[in-house]
XYZ file of C-alpha atoms in Angstrom:
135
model
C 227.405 -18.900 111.607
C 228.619 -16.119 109.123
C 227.693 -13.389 111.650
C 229.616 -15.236 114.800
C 232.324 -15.728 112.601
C 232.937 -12.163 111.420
C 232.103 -11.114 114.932
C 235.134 -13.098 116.239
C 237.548 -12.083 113.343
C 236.679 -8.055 114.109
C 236.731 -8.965 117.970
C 241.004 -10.606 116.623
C 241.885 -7.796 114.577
C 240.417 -4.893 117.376
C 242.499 -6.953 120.245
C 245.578 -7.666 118.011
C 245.654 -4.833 115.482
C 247.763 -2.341 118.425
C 250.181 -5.529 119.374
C 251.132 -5.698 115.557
C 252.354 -2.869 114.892
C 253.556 -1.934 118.299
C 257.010 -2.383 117.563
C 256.941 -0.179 113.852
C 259.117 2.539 115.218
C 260.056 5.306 112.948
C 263.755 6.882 112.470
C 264.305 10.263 109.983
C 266.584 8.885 107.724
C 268.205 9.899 104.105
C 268.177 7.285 101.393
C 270.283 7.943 97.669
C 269.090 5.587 95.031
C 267.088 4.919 91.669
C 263.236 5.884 91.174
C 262.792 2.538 89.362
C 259.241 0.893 89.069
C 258.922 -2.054 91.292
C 256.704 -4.437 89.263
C 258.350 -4.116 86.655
C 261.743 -5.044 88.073
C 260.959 -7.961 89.368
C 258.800 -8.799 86.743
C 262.056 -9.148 84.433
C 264.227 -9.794 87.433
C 261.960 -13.142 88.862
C 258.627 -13.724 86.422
C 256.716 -11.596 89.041
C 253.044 -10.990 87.797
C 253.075 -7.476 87.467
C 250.405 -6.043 85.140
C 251.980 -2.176 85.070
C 250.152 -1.942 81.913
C 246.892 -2.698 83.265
C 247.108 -1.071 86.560
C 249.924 1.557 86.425
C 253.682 1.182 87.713
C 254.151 1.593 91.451
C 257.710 3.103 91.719
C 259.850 2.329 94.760
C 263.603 3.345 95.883
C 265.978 0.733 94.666
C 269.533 1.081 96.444
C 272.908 0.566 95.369
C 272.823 -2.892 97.245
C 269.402 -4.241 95.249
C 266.964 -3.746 98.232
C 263.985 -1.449 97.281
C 262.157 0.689 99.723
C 258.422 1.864 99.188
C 257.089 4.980 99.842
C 254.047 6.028 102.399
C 251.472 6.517 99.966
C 250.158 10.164 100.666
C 250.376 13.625 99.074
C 254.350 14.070 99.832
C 255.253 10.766 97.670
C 252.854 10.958 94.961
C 255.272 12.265 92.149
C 257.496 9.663 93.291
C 255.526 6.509 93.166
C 253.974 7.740 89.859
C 257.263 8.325 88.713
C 256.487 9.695 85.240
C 258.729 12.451 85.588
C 261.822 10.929 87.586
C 261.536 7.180 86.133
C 265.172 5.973 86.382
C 266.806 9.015 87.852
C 268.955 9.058 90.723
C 266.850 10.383 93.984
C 268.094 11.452 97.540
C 264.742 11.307 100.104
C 264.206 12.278 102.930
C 261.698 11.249 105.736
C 260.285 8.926 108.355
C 261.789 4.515 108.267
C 259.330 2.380 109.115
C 261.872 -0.728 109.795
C 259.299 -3.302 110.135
C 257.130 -2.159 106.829
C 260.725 -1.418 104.694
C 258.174 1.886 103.931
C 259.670 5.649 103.790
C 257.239 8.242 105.105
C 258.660 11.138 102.631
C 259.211 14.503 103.909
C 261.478 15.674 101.595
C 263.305 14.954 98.330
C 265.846 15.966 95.868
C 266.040 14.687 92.280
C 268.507 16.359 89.331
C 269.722 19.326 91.532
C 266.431 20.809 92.700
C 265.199 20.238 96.233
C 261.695 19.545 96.855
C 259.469 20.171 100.072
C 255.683 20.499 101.176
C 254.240 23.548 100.041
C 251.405 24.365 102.211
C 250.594 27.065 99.798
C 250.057 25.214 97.135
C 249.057 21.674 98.632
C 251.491 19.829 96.870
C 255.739 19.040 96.828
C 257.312 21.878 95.158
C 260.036 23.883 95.615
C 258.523 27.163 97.228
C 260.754 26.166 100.699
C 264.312 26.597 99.021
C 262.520 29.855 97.285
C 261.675 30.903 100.620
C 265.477 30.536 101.742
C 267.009 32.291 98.627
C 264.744 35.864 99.398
């Protein structure tokens, strides 16, 4: 029984998976808000669960209107959903909307002044691109 069931459930998700997210369409866009940590917002905002303590804070966009927007998490957003060193501070970034997942695939961001890019140098956002501009 437990092997016809899984069968059927991997046959679902194999013949549905493509149909779900058929209609995510991505658009480069530029959002301008607050590095603020997610759980912890709605935590005071709504009683949320969040254990940020336990498991770390997950920081998201949060716009002028209220509305957050999460981050792809790869090796271009990693500073920002960490947030240790921009926690609170007002962000511009730039990348990929993912309408249907409210989720920001992050090419590029700017945070007090400085611009910051992918350094394929160094394997990691830095600002080596706007170094590479000014020479």
């Amino acid at each position: 029984m437990f092997r016809k069931t899984t069968a059927l459930i991997l046959a679902l998700a194999f013949l549905l998976g493509p149909s779900i997210f058929a209609g995510v369409k991505g658009e480069y866009k530029i959002f301008s808000g607050t590095l603020s940590c997610l759980g912890c917002d709605l935590k005071k905002a709504v009683g949320a669960h969040a254990q940020c303590s336990i498991y770390g804070h997950t920081h998201a966009l949060k716009l002028d209107d209220g509305r957050y927007i999460s981050f792809m998490e790869n090796d271009n957003s990693a500073d920002l959903i960490k947030g240790e060193k921009w926690h609170g501070k007002k962000v511009k970034v730039h990348g990929v909307y993912l309408t249907q997942a409210n989720l920001l695939d992050v090419e590029s961001f700017e945070v007090e002044g400085k611009s910051y890019g992918w350094c394929e140098k160094h394997k990691r956002m830095d600002q080596c691109h706007v170094k590479m501009f000014q020479e």
